Coordinates of C-alpha atoms in Angstrom, one line a residue:
M8 CA -17.5 2.6 -10.0
P9 CA -13.7 1.4 -9.1
F10 CA -13.8 -0.7 -6.1
A11 CA -11.0 1.1 -4.3
L12 CA -12.8 3.9 -4.2
R13 CA -16.4 2.0 -3.7
G14 CA -16.2 1.6 -0.4
T15 CA -13.5 2.2 1.6
P16 CA -14.4 4.7 4.5
A17 CA -11.6 7.0 6.3
V18 CA -12.0 9.6 8.7
V19 CA -10.4 13.0 6.9
V20 CA -9.5 15.9 10.0
D21 CA -8.5 19.2 7.9
D22 CA -9.5 22.8 8.5
L23 CA -8.7 23.2 5.0
L24 CA -10.9 21.2 3.3
R25 CA -14.5 20.2 5.3
E26 CA -17.3 18.6 4.0
P27 CA -19.1 21.2 2.2
E28 CA -22.3 22.2 4.4
E29 CA -25.3 20.9 1.0
H30 CA -23.8 17.5 2.1
R31 CA -24.4 17.9 6.1
D32 CA -28.4 18.5 5.5
D33 CA -30.0 15.0 7.0
D34 CA -31.9 14.6 4.6
S35 CA -29.5 15.1 1.6
C36 CA -27.2 12.7 3.0
L37 CA -29.4 10.1 3.4
K38 CA -30.2 10.0 -0.6
R39 CA -26.7 10.4 -1.7
F40 CA -24.8 7.7 0.4
A41 CA -28.2 5.6 -0.5
E42 CA -27.8 6.0 -4.5
H43 CA -24.1 5.3 -4.2
D44 CA -25.0 2.3 -2.2
E45 CA -28.0 1.3 -4.9
E46 CA -25.9 1.5 -7.8
N47 CA -23.4 -0.5 -6.6
G48 CA -25.6 -3.0 -5.6
H49 CA -24.6 -2.9 -1.9
R50 CA -27.3 -2.2 0.2
E51 CA -26.8 -4.5 3.3
Y52 CA -24.4 -1.8 4.2
V53 CA -25.9 1.3 5.1
L54 CA -28.6 1.3 7.2
R55 CA -28.2 4.8 8.1
H56 CA -25.6 7.4 7.8
W57 CA -26.6 10.5 9.2
N58 CA -25.5 12.9 11.8
V59 CA -27.6 12.9 14.9
L60 CA -27.4 15.2 17.1
A61 CA -25.0 18.8 16.9
G62 CA -21.1 17.8 16.7
V63 CA -21.7 14.0 16.7
H64 CA -21.5 12.4 13.6
E65 CA -23.2 8.7 14.0
V66 CA -23.1 5.3 11.8
W67 CA -24.4 2.1 11.7
W68 CA -22.2 -0.7 10.2
N69 CA -22.9 -4.1 9.1
I70 CA -20.3 -5.4 8.8
T71 CA -20.6 -8.4 6.6
Y72 CA -19.3 -10.4 2.8
V73 CA -21.1 -9.6 -0.5
E74 CA -20.2 -12.2 -2.6
D75 CA -19.4 -13.0 -6.8
V76 CA -17.3 -9.1 -6.5
N77 CA -14.6 -8.7 -9.2
P78 CA -13.0 -6.0 -7.8
D79 CA -10.1 -5.9 -9.7
G80 CA -11.6 -6.7 -13.1
L81 CA -9.9 -10.6 -12.7
F82 CA -11.1 -12.7 -10.4
D83 CA -14.6 -13.3 -8.3
R84 CA -14.5 -13.6 -5.1
R85 CA -16.0 -12.4 -2.1
V86 CA -14.9 -9.3 -0.5
I87 CA -16.0 -6.5 2.5
D88 CA -16.9 -3.5 1.4
P89 CA -17.9 -0.4 4.1
P90 CA -19.0 2.9 3.1
P91 CA -17.3 5.6 3.2
I92 CA -17.9 8.4 6.2
E93 CA -16.2 12.0 6.4
V94 CA -15.7 14.2 9.5
S95 CA -14.7 17.9 10.2
T96 CA -12.1 18.7 13.1
N97 CA -15.6 20.5 15.1
D98 CA -17.3 16.4 15.0
S99 CA -17.7 13.4 16.9
L100 CA -17.1 10.2 15.6
R101 CA -19.7 7.8 16.4
V102 CA -19.4 4.3 14.3
H103 CA -21.9 1.2 15.5
A104 CA -20.0 -2.0 14.6
T105 CA -22.2 -5.0 14.2
N106 CA -20.1 -7.8 13.3
S107 CA -21.7 -10.5 11.1
L108 CA -18.6 -11.9 9.8
D109 CA -17.8 -16.0 10.8
A110 CA -14.4 -14.3 12.5
L111 CA -13.8 -11.5 15.4
T112 CA -13.4 -8.0 13.6
T113 CA -12.0 -4.7 14.8
L114 CA -11.2 -1.3 13.3
H115 CA -9.2 1.2 14.2
H116 CA -8.8 4.5 13.1
H117 CA -5.5 4.8 12.4
G118 CA -3.3 7.5 13.4
M119 CA -6.4 9.1 16.0
F120 CA -4.8 9.6 19.7
F121 CA -8.2 8.0 21.7
N122 CA -6.7 10.5 24.5
S123 CA -6.7 8.5 27.7
T124 CA -9.9 5.5 26.3
S125 CA -7.0 3.1 24.4
W126 CA -10.0 0.5 23.9
M127 CA -11.7 2.4 21.7
D128 CA -8.5 2.1 19.4
G129 CA -9.2 -1.2 17.3
A130 CA -6.1 -3.6 18.0
D131 CA -6.9 -6.8 18.9
G132 CA -5.8 -8.2 22.3
V133 CA -4.5 -4.9 23.2
S134 CA -7.7 -2.9 23.6
E135 CA -10.1 -5.1 22.5
M136 CA -12.0 -8.8 21.2
V137 CA -14.8 -7.7 19.3
L138 CA -17.7 -9.5 18.2
S139 CA -19.3 -6.3 17.8
F140 CA -19.2 -2.2 19.2
T141 CA -20.0 1.1 19.2
Y142 CA -16.8 3.6 18.6
E143 CA -16.1 6.2 20.1
V144 CA -13.6 8.6 18.1
P145 CA -13.5 12.5 19.8
I146 CA -11.9 13.5 16.5
D147 CA -13.2 17.5 18.2
T148 CA -11.3 17.4 21.0
S149 CA -8.2 15.7 19.9
G150 CA -6.1 19.0 18.7
Q151 CA -5.3 16.5 15.8
W152 CA -5.7 18.1 11.8
G153 CA -4.8 15.9 8.5
T154 CA -5.6 12.4 6.7
Y155 CA -7.1 9.8 9.0
W156 CA -8.5 6.0 7.5
V157 CA -10.2 2.9 9.2
H158 CA -8.7 -0.6 8.2
A159 CA -9.6 -3.3 10.1
H160 CA -7.1 -4.9 12.8
A161 CA -7.7 -8.6 13.5
S162 CA -8.3 -12.4 11.8
G163 CA -6.4 -10.0 8.5
Q164 CA -10.0 -9.3 7.2
Y165 CA -7.5 -5.9 6.3
V166 CA -6.1 -7.9 3.2
D167 CA -10.3 -9.2 2.1
G168 CA -11.4 -5.2 2.0
L169 CA -11.8 -4.2 5.4
R170 CA -9.7 -0.5 4.3
A171 CA -9.9 2.6 3.4
P172 CA -8.7 6.1 3.2
L173 CA -11.2 9.1 2.4
Y174 CA -14.3 8.5 0.0
D175 CA -13.6 11.8 -1.8
A176 CA -13.1 11.0 -5.8
E177 CA -11.7 14.4 -6.2
F178 CA -9.4 14.9 -3.5
T179 CA -8.3 11.4 -2.4
V180 CA -6.0 8.7 -4.5
A181 CA -5.9 5.5 -2.9
L182 CA -3.4 3.5 -3.6
G183 CA -3.8 -0.3 -2.3
D184 CA -2.4 -3.3 -3.6
W185 CA -5.3 -6.3 -4.0
Y186 CA -5.9 -10.2 -3.4
H187 CA -7.5 -13.6 -5.6
D188 CA -7.1 -15.7 -2.7
E189 CA -9.0 -14.7 0.6
H190 CA -7.2 -13.8 3.9
P191 CA -6.9 -17.1 5.8
V192 CA -6.2 -19.2 3.2
L193 CA -2.9 -16.7 2.3
L194 CA -2.3 -16.5 5.8
K195 CA -2.1 -20.8 6.1
K196 CA 0.5 -20.8 3.0
F197 CA 2.3 -18.4 4.4
V198 CA 2.5 -20.0 8.0
N199 CA 3.4 -23.2 6.4
I200 CA 6.8 -25.5 7.0
A201 CA 6.7 -25.8 3.0
N202 CA 7.9 -21.9 3.3
P203 CA 10.6 -21.5 5.7
G204 CA 12.1 -18.7 4.2
G205 CA 9.2 -17.0 5.2
A206 CA 7.8 -15.4 1.5
E207 CA 5.1 -13.5 1.7
P208 CA 2.1 -13.9 -0.5
V209 CA 1.9 -11.4 -3.4
P210 CA -0.6 -9.5 -5.1
E211 CA -2.3 -10.1 -7.7
R212 CA -2.7 -6.2 -8.7
E213 CA -2.8 -2.9 -7.5
Y214 CA -5.9 0.2 -7.3
L215 CA -5.4 3.7 -8.8
E216 CA -7.9 5.9 -9.3
P217 CA -8.9 8.3 -12.0
I218 CA -9.2 12.3 -10.9
S219 CA -11.0 15.3 -12.9
G220 CA -9.0 17.2 -13.8
R221 CA -10.4 21.4 -13.6
S222 CA -8.3 24.5 -16.2
S223 CA -7.8 27.4 -14.6
S224 CA -4.1 27.4 -13.1
A225 CA -6.2 26.7 -9.6
T226 CA -4.2 24.6 -7.0
Y227 CA -6.3 21.5 -6.0
R228 CA -5.0 19.2 -2.7
L229 CA -4.5 16.1 -3.2
R230 CA -4.3 13.2 -0.5
I231 CA -2.5 10.2 -1.0
V232 CA -3.0 6.8 1.1
N233 CA -1.2 3.6 0.9
T234 CA -4.2 1.2 2.1
S235 CA -1.7 -2.1 0.7
A236 CA -1.6 -5.2 2.7
F237 CA 2.5 -5.5 1.6
A238 CA 3.4 -2.8 -1.5
M239 CA 5.3 -0.1 -1.1
F240 CA 4.3 2.5 -4.0
F241 CA 6.2 5.2 -5.7
F242 CA 3.5 8.0 -6.6
W243 CA 4.6 10.5 -9.8
I244 CA 2.1 13.1 -12.0
D245 CA 3.3 13.9 -15.0
G246 CA 3.3 17.0 -16.6
H247 CA 2.8 18.1 -12.6
D248 CA 4.1 19.6 -10.5
M249 CA 3.6 18.0 -6.6
R250 CA 4.2 20.5 -3.4
I251 CA 3.9 17.8 0.0
T252 CA 2.2 20.3 1.9
D253 CA 1.2 20.2 6.0
V254 CA 4.8 21.0 6.7
E255 CA 6.7 23.7 5.2
E256 CA 6.0 23.6 1.1
S257 CA 8.5 20.9 -0.4
P258 CA 8.7 20.1 -4.3
S259 CA 8.7 16.7 -4.5
D260 CA 9.3 15.2 -8.4
L261 CA 8.3 11.7 -6.9
L262 CA 6.7 10.3 -3.6
S263 CA 7.0 6.8 -2.1
L264 CA 4.6 5.5 0.5
A265 CA 5.2 2.8 2.5
V266 CA 2.2 0.3 3.4
A267 CA 0.3 2.9 6.2
Q268 CA 2.4 5.8 5.2
R269 CA 0.3 9.4 3.9
Y270 CA 1.3 12.0 2.2
S271 CA -1.0 15.5 1.3
I272 CA 0.4 17.1 -2.2
L273 CA -0.7 20.6 -4.1
V274 CA -1.0 19.9 -7.5
T275 CA -1.9 23.1 -9.9
A276 CA -4.3 22.6 -12.3
R277 CA -2.7 23.4 -16.2
N278 CA -3.9 25.9 -18.1
D279 CA -5.1 23.7 -21.5
T280 CA -7.4 21.1 -22.3
N281 CA -5.1 20.0 -25.2
A282 CA -3.7 16.6 -23.5
N283 CA -4.7 14.6 -20.0
W284 CA -1.9 13.3 -17.5
A285 CA -0.8 9.4 -15.8
I286 CA -0.7 9.4 -12.9
H287 CA 2.1 6.5 -11.9
A288 CA 1.9 4.2 -9.0
N289 CA 4.4 1.6 -8.9
M290 CA 5.1 -1.2 -6.5
D291 CA 8.0 -1.7 -5.5
T292 CA 9.0 -5.0 -6.6
D293 CA 12.3 -5.8 -4.5
M294 CA 10.1 -6.7 -1.3
F295 CA 8.4 -9.2 -3.5
D296 CA 10.1 -12.7 -3.5
T297 CA 9.0 -13.3 -7.0
V298 CA 7.2 -11.3 -9.6
P299 CA 4.3 -13.0 -11.0
D300 CA 4.1 -13.2 -14.6
A301 CA 0.6 -11.9 -15.1
L302 CA 1.1 -8.8 -12.6
N303 CA 1.0 -6.1 -13.7
P304 CA 3.2 -3.7 -11.3
N305 CA 2.9 -0.6 -12.8
T306 CA 0.0 0.6 -13.0
T307 CA -1.2 4.0 -15.0
S308 CA -4.4 6.5 -14.3
S309 CA -4.8 10.1 -15.2
I310 CA -5.8 12.8 -14.8
T311 CA -8.3 14.2 -16.9
Y312 CA -9.0 18.0 -18.5
S313 CA -11.2 16.9 -21.3
S314 CA -13.1 13.2 -23.1
S315 CA -11.7 13.7 -26.2
A316 CA -8.0 14.5 -25.5
Q317 CA -5.6 11.4 -25.5
V318 CA -3.7 10.7 -22.3
T319 CA 0.4 12.0 -22.0
D320 CA 2.3 9.2 -20.6
L321 CA 6.1 9.8 -19.9
G322 CA 6.7 6.8 -18.8
L323 CA 8.9 5.3 -16.1
I324 CA 11.9 7.2 -14.1
D325 CA 15.6 7.2 -14.5
E326 CA 15.6 5.5 -10.8
Y327 CA 13.3 5.3 -7.5
A328 CA 14.2 6.9 -4.4
T329 CA 12.7 7.3 -1.0
V330 CA 12.1 10.7 0.3
N331 CA 14.2 11.8 2.8
D332 CA 11.6 12.2 5.8
T333 CA 14.4 14.3 7.7
E334 CA 14.4 16.5 6.1
L335 CA 10.4 17.7 5.9
V336 CA 10.0 20.7 8.1
P337 CA 6.6 20.3 9.7
V338 CA 4.3 24.0 9.8
I339 CA 3.2 23.5 13.0
V340 CA 6.4 23.5 15.5
M341 CA 7.3 21.7 17.9
S342 CA 10.6 21.1 19.6
P343 CA 11.0 17.6 21.4
P344 CA 12.3 17.5 25.3
V345 CA 15.2 15.9 25.7
V346 CA 15.4 12.1 26.6
T347 CA 15.1 10.5 29.4
K348 CA 14.4 6.6 28.7
T349 CA 15.1 4.5 25.6
I350 CA 13.7 1.3 24.2
E351 CA 15.6 -0.6 21.5
L352 CA 14.2 -2.6 19.1
E353 CA 15.9 -5.1 16.3
V354 CA 13.9 -7.3 13.9
S355 CA 14.7 -10.2 12.8
F356 CA 13.0 -12.8 10.9
D357 CA 14.0 -16.6 11.4
T358 CA 12.3 -20.1 10.8
M359 CA 11.6 -21.5 14.2
D360 CA 11.7 -24.5 16.0
D361 CA 8.5 -25.6 14.6
G362 CA 9.5 -24.9 11.6
T363 CA 7.7 -22.0 10.0
N364 CA 9.3 -18.2 9.7
H365 CA 8.4 -16.0 12.5
A366 CA 9.4 -12.8 12.6
M367 CA 10.9 -10.5 16.0
F368 CA 11.5 -8.0 17.8
N369 CA 14.9 -8.6 19.9
Q370 CA 14.6 -13.1 19.1
I371 CA 11.3 -12.7 20.9
T372 CA 7.9 -12.9 18.6
Y373 CA 4.3 -11.6 19.9
N374 CA 1.6 -13.5 20.4
S375 CA -1.6 -11.2 21.9
P376 CA -2.8 -12.3 25.6
L377 CA -6.0 -13.6 26.5
V378 CA -6.6 -10.8 28.5
P379 CA -6.6 -7.0 26.3
A380 CA -3.9 -5.2 28.1
V381 CA -5.8 -1.9 28.7
F382 CA -8.0 -3.9 31.0
S383 CA -5.1 -5.5 32.7
E384 CA -3.6 -2.2 33.1
L385 CA -6.8 -1.5 35.0
S386 CA -7.0 -4.0 36.9
L387 CA -3.7 -5.0 38.4
G388 CA -3.6 -2.8 41.4
N389 CA 0.5 -1.7 42.0
N390 CA 1.8 -5.5 39.9
A391 CA 0.0 -2.9 36.3
T392 CA 3.8 -1.4 36.5
V393 CA 5.7 -5.1 35.8
E394 CA 6.1 -5.5 32.0
A395 CA 6.0 -9.3 33.1
A396 CA 2.7 -9.2 33.4
Y397 CA 1.9 -8.3 30.3
G398 CA 3.8 -11.3 29.0
P399 CA 6.6 -11.1 27.1
N400 CA 6.8 -7.9 23.9
S401 CA 5.7 -5.5 26.6
F402 CA 7.5 -2.1 27.7
V403 CA 5.7 -0.2 30.6
V404 CA 6.7 3.5 31.1
D405 CA 5.9 6.2 33.3
H406 CA 3.7 9.1 33.1
M407 CA 5.5 11.9 31.1
D408 CA 8.4 10.0 30.5
V409 CA 10.3 10.9 26.8
V410 CA 11.0 7.4 25.5
D411 CA 13.4 6.8 22.7
I412 CA 12.1 3.9 20.2
V413 CA 15.2 3.0 18.3
I414 CA 13.6 0.4 16.0
K415 CA 16.9 -1.2 14.3
N416 CA 16.3 -3.3 10.5
G417 CA 18.3 -6.8 11.0
D418 CA 16.3 -8.2 7.9
A419 CA 16.9 -8.1 4.4
G420 CA 14.0 -6.3 3.6
K421 CA 11.6 -2.7 4.2
H422 CA 9.4 -2.3 6.8
P423 CA 7.2 0.3 7.5
F424 CA 6.0 0.6 11.6
H425 CA 3.4 2.3 12.7
L426 CA 3.0 3.6 16.4
H427 CA -0.1 3.9 17.6
G428 CA -1.7 6.8 20.3
H429 CA 0.7 9.1 19.3
K430 CA 2.4 10.9 17.0
P431 CA 5.8 11.0 17.3
W432 CA 8.8 12.9 16.7
L433 CA 12.0 11.1 14.0
V434 CA 15.1 12.5 16.0
G435 CA 17.7 9.9 14.0
R436 CA 17.9 7.6 11.2
A437 CA 21.2 5.2 10.5
T438 CA 21.8 4.1 7.4
D439 CA 23.8 1.2 9.1
Y440 CA 23.4 1.1 12.7
T441 CA 25.2 -1.4 13.3
S442 CA 28.7 0.7 11.5
D443 CA 30.9 3.4 13.7
D444 CA 31.0 5.7 11.0
P445 CA 29.0 8.4 11.8
T446 CA 27.8 8.9 8.9
L447 CA 26.6 6.3 8.4
N448 CA 25.0 5.1 11.9
P449 CA 25.5 9.6 13.2
P450 CA 24.3 10.2 17.0
I451 CA 20.9 12.0 18.1
V452 CA 21.1 15.4 18.8
E453 CA 19.4 17.1 21.2
G454 CA 18.1 20.5 21.1
Q455 CA 16.3 19.5 17.7
R456 CA 13.9 22.6 17.1
N457 CA 10.9 21.2 15.0
P458 CA 12.0 17.7 13.6
V459 CA 8.8 15.7 11.5
R460 CA 6.4 14.1 12.9
R461 CA 4.8 10.8 11.5
D462 CA 2.6 7.9 12.9
T463 CA 4.1 5.8 10.4
V464 CA 8.2 5.0 9.4
H465 CA 9.6 3.7 6.4
I466 CA 12.9 2.2 7.4
P467 CA 15.0 0.1 4.9
S468 CA 17.5 -3.3 5.5
M469 CA 20.3 -2.5 8.4
G470 CA 18.7 1.4 8.9
S471 CA 17.5 2.5 11.8
A472 CA 15.0 4.9 13.1
T473 CA 14.4 6.5 16.6
L474 CA 11.1 7.9 17.4
R475 CA 10.7 9.8 20.3
V476 CA 7.9 9.6 21.8
V477 CA 6.2 11.4 25.0
A478 CA 4.2 9.2 27.5
D479 CA 1.6 11.3 27.9
N480 CA -1.8 9.3 27.0
P481 CA -2.3 6.7 29.5
G482 CA -3.0 3.0 28.0
V483 CA -1.9 0.9 26.2
W484 CA -0.6 1.5 22.7
F485 CA 0.8 -1.3 19.5
L486 CA 3.8 -0.4 17.9
H487 CA 4.1 -2.9 14.9
C488 CA 4.6 -3.3 11.3
H489 CA 2.1 -2.3 9.2
I490 CA 2.6 -5.2 6.7
E491 CA 0.4 -7.7 7.7
W492 CA 1.2 -10.5 7.0
H493 CA 4.9 -9.5 9.5
L494 CA 2.4 -8.4 12.4
E495 CA 0.6 -11.7 11.3
V496 CA 3.9 -13.8 12.6
G497 CA 4.5 -11.7 15.6
L498 CA 6.6 -8.1 14.3
A499 CA 5.2 -5.4 17.1
I500 CA 5.7 -5.0 20.7
Q501 CA 2.8 -3.3 23.4
L502 CA 4.0 0.1 25.1
V503 CA 2.0 -0.2 28.2
E504 CA 1.9 3.9 29.7
A505 CA 1.8 5.5 32.2
P506 CA -0.5 2.5 34.3
L507 CA -1.1 3.8 37.8
V508 CA -2.5 7.5 35.7
A509 CA -4.7 5.2 33.9
Q510 CA -5.9 3.6 37.1
A511 CA -6.2 6.8 38.8
L512 CA -8.1 8.7 35.5
G513 CA -11.1 6.1 37.2
K514 CA -12.4 5.6 33.3
R515 CA -13.4 2.6 31.9
P516 CA -14.3 0.6 28.9
P517 CA -17.6 0.1 28.5
Q518 CA -19.6 -2.4 29.3
E519 CA -19.6 -4.1 25.4
M520 CA -16.2 -4.9 25.6
F521 CA -16.8 -7.2 29.0
D522 CA -19.6 -8.7 27.8
N523 CA -17.5 -9.3 24.7
C524 CA -14.8 -11.1 26.2
Q525 CA -17.4 -13.2 28.8
A526 CA -19.1 -14.9 25.2
L527 CA -16.1 -15.5 24.2
G528 CA -15.0 -17.0 27.6
L529 CA -12.5 -14.4 27.6
P530 CA -11.3 -13.2 31.4
T531 CA -11.2 -9.0 31.3
V532 CA -8.7 -9.1 34.6
G533 CA -5.5 -10.2 36.3
N534 CA -2.0 -10.4 33.9
A535 CA -1.9 -11.1 30.6
A536 CA -2.6 -15.4 30.9
G537 CA -5.4 -14.0 33.3
H538 CA -4.4 -14.8 37.1
A539 CA -3.8 -12.2 39.4
S540 CA 0.2 -12.5 40.3
A541 CA 2.5 -10.4 37.9
T542 CA 4.7 -13.6 37.6
D543 CA 2.5 -16.6 36.7
L544 CA 2.1 -16.4 32.7
D545 CA 1.0 -19.8 32.7
G546 CA -2.2 -20.7 30.3
L547 CA -0.5 -17.7 27.9
K548 CA 0.7 -18.6 24.0
V549 CA 4.0 -17.6 23.8
G550 CA 6.2 -18.7 21.2
P551 CA 8.2 -20.3 18.6
F552 CA 11.0 -19.7 19.2
P553 CA 14.5 -19.9 17.3
Q554 CA 16.2 -23.1 16.8
N555 CA 18.9 -23.6 19.2
L556 CA 22.1 -24.2 16.4
G557 CA 24.4 -24.7 19.6
W558 CA 25.9 -28.1 21.0
H559 CA 22.7 -29.8 22.7
P560 CA 23.5 -33.6 24.4
R561 CA 22.4 -36.0 22.7
G562 CA 24.7 -34.2 19.4
V563 CA 27.5 -34.9 21.7
G564 CA 27.2 -37.8 23.0
A565 CA 27.3 -38.0 19.2
L566 CA 30.0 -36.5 18.9
V567 CA 32.3 -38.6 21.1
G568 CA 30.6 -42.0 20.5
C569 CA 32.3 -41.2 17.1
I570 CA 35.3 -40.0 18.5
L571 CA 36.2 -43.3 20.7
S572 CA 34.9 -45.7 17.2
A573 CA 37.4 -43.6 15.6
L574 CA 40.3 -44.4 18.3
V575 CA 39.7 -48.3 18.2
G576 CA 39.9 -48.2 14.8
M577 CA 42.8 -46.9 15.2
C578 CA 43.9 -48.5 17.7
T579 CA 43.1 -51.4 15.9
V580 CA 44.7 -50.9 12.5
A581 CA 47.9 -50.6 14.8
W582 CA 48.0 -53.4 16.6
Y583 CA 47.6 -55.2 13.4
S584 CA 50.6 -53.3 11.4
M585 CA 52.7 -54.4 15.0
G586 CA 52.3 -58.1 14.1
G587 CA 49.2 -58.4 16.3
Y588 CA 48.4 -61.5 14.4
S589 CA 51.1 -63.8 12.8
E590 CA 50.7 -64.4 9.0
E591 CA 49.0 -67.9 9.8
E592 CA 46.2 -66.9 11.8
I593 CA 44.9 -64.1 9.1
E594 CA 44.7 -66.9 7.1
R595 CA 42.9 -69.3 9.0
E596 CA 40.6 -67.0 9.5
V597 CA 39.9 -65.6 6.4
R598 CA 39.7 -69.1 5.3
E599 CA 36.3 -69.5 8.1
R600 CA 34.6 -66.6 7.3
I601 CA 34.6 -67.7 3.7
S602 CA 32.9 -71.6 4.8
E603 CA 30.7 -69.7 6.8
K604 CA 29.3 -67.7 3.7
A605 CA 29.3 -70.4 1.7
K606 CA 26.8 -72.3 4.1
R607 CA 25.0 -69.2 4.8
G608 CA 24.2 -69.1 0.7
R609 CA 24.2 -66.0 -0.7
F610 CA 21.9 -62.9 -0.1
F611 CA 21.9 -64.2 3.1
G612 CA 20.8 -67.5 3.0
L613 CA 18.1 -66.7 0.6
M614 CA 19.5 -68.1 -2.1
K615 CA 21.3 -71.7 -1.2
T616 CA 24.1 -72.8 -3.5
R617 CA 23.1 -75.9 -6.1
V618 CA 24.7 -79.5 -5.0
G619 CA 24.2 -81.6 -8.3
S620 CA 23.3 -81.2 -11.8

């Protein structure tokens, strides 16, 4: 079975498509996953997988590497390849994760709210520092629906395979990129003085799964998930119409999926089985610094109606276009309240004072705190409302603030931004946030009835997006670019939400988290650096910083010296021209210098003139 679906866990929460009852029996679940595991030679991953209690879907994972795997058929390497998860809206998910890797790991259930328990969110440094941990995912009480997936949020393991959408070969299409080198090797080359321009590692392959078609004009829901570390995709199906769901049905010939974006679409099967049809998933190569000769960015799979029929491939389309998500209208109407607070974030990349290229929000690159931010929020008392206590790129908002987060992309590339713990309204976009032209940079309109809500928003170069969030989820939540390489170089902030309310709730992180920090020698109370003070951040890693290319004291001194030397030279020339020396004096001085040179010999005395023959 191809790699993309063989080891890709996810959470799917949907009232329309649920796990069939015949698969909910304990024995059948064990048998099904044991067969899958044995087929692919990954016995070490599935230890148990069953419903222990009614409404609790419990999973045991031993997260480790599998050696000599060839996911794309081109290159053997070790990968992290966890098993699938399927749950429904009336389940609570419990994942017992044992870290058998050689580095810290965390699991982030992408898109889940974790109401008032942000320590379960899995963002390294923000909510936890993990060796092993049990995640409680309260799906049954979250009030959420849609497609949600699981991926690593530490040590770059997302690049090495610890990422995934729903395991369902019939209804889910997993898009992804793949690298032949492991993440640490790629990161060392990326964050390097030999790469001052910040060219990201380009993947060697992409993957796309085939779909088994059924005739009789039945309509099926397909869940399209971009699980990539870097690549954006354009997706379409030849010979079939697509209709975006979860919004008022919107016909679409082409989907654009930035990293971590998902779409749910309806596709109606054809009446005939005379042909199979190509599925296209083309990488957006505009994002790549170079396109390797070996990379085929335009991958096709197929909807197969008959094993004996040929695949009909209608070829490339004339022009790529991104989905205008501001025109999508959610089925469930929710009107955003009026804004009370605005946070503006401007994206930039630059060569820093250490020679490497880093990303910045508002000219500051993000570094993880020593104390997980949620621990600081719960332990600082009244000082928890002080933004400086959490380190740079931290923003504190009060309970029930209505916050507009305005993200301005000043970089030359495109970026997908993901906010944890919320699904914000997208209340505005600009194609040029620097413009005074309202057609390019329109003002935000209050009173919108039902704007689209997304947890991951794509922003092109020089564009902006305004995300409106109600601060109704006490905790600390990460906002970051979901391109893994950009997160690694600091394109992130912490949203510290309602700290005094979080303290008043009286909830406490599991003891496992404190034990993990103790084992790592890390503090669990105090500010970002582990101090009781709101402002003393001694010992906290900061920087690197943008190069200061202005006039420094040493440069000013050098310039002054050059100017003085020039003035002296000019005065000397003027003095000579005004008769400062007589011709006899000048001639005598020249003869003396020639005589001195002859005494020293040529080449500074190394070769003497021979006397005699």
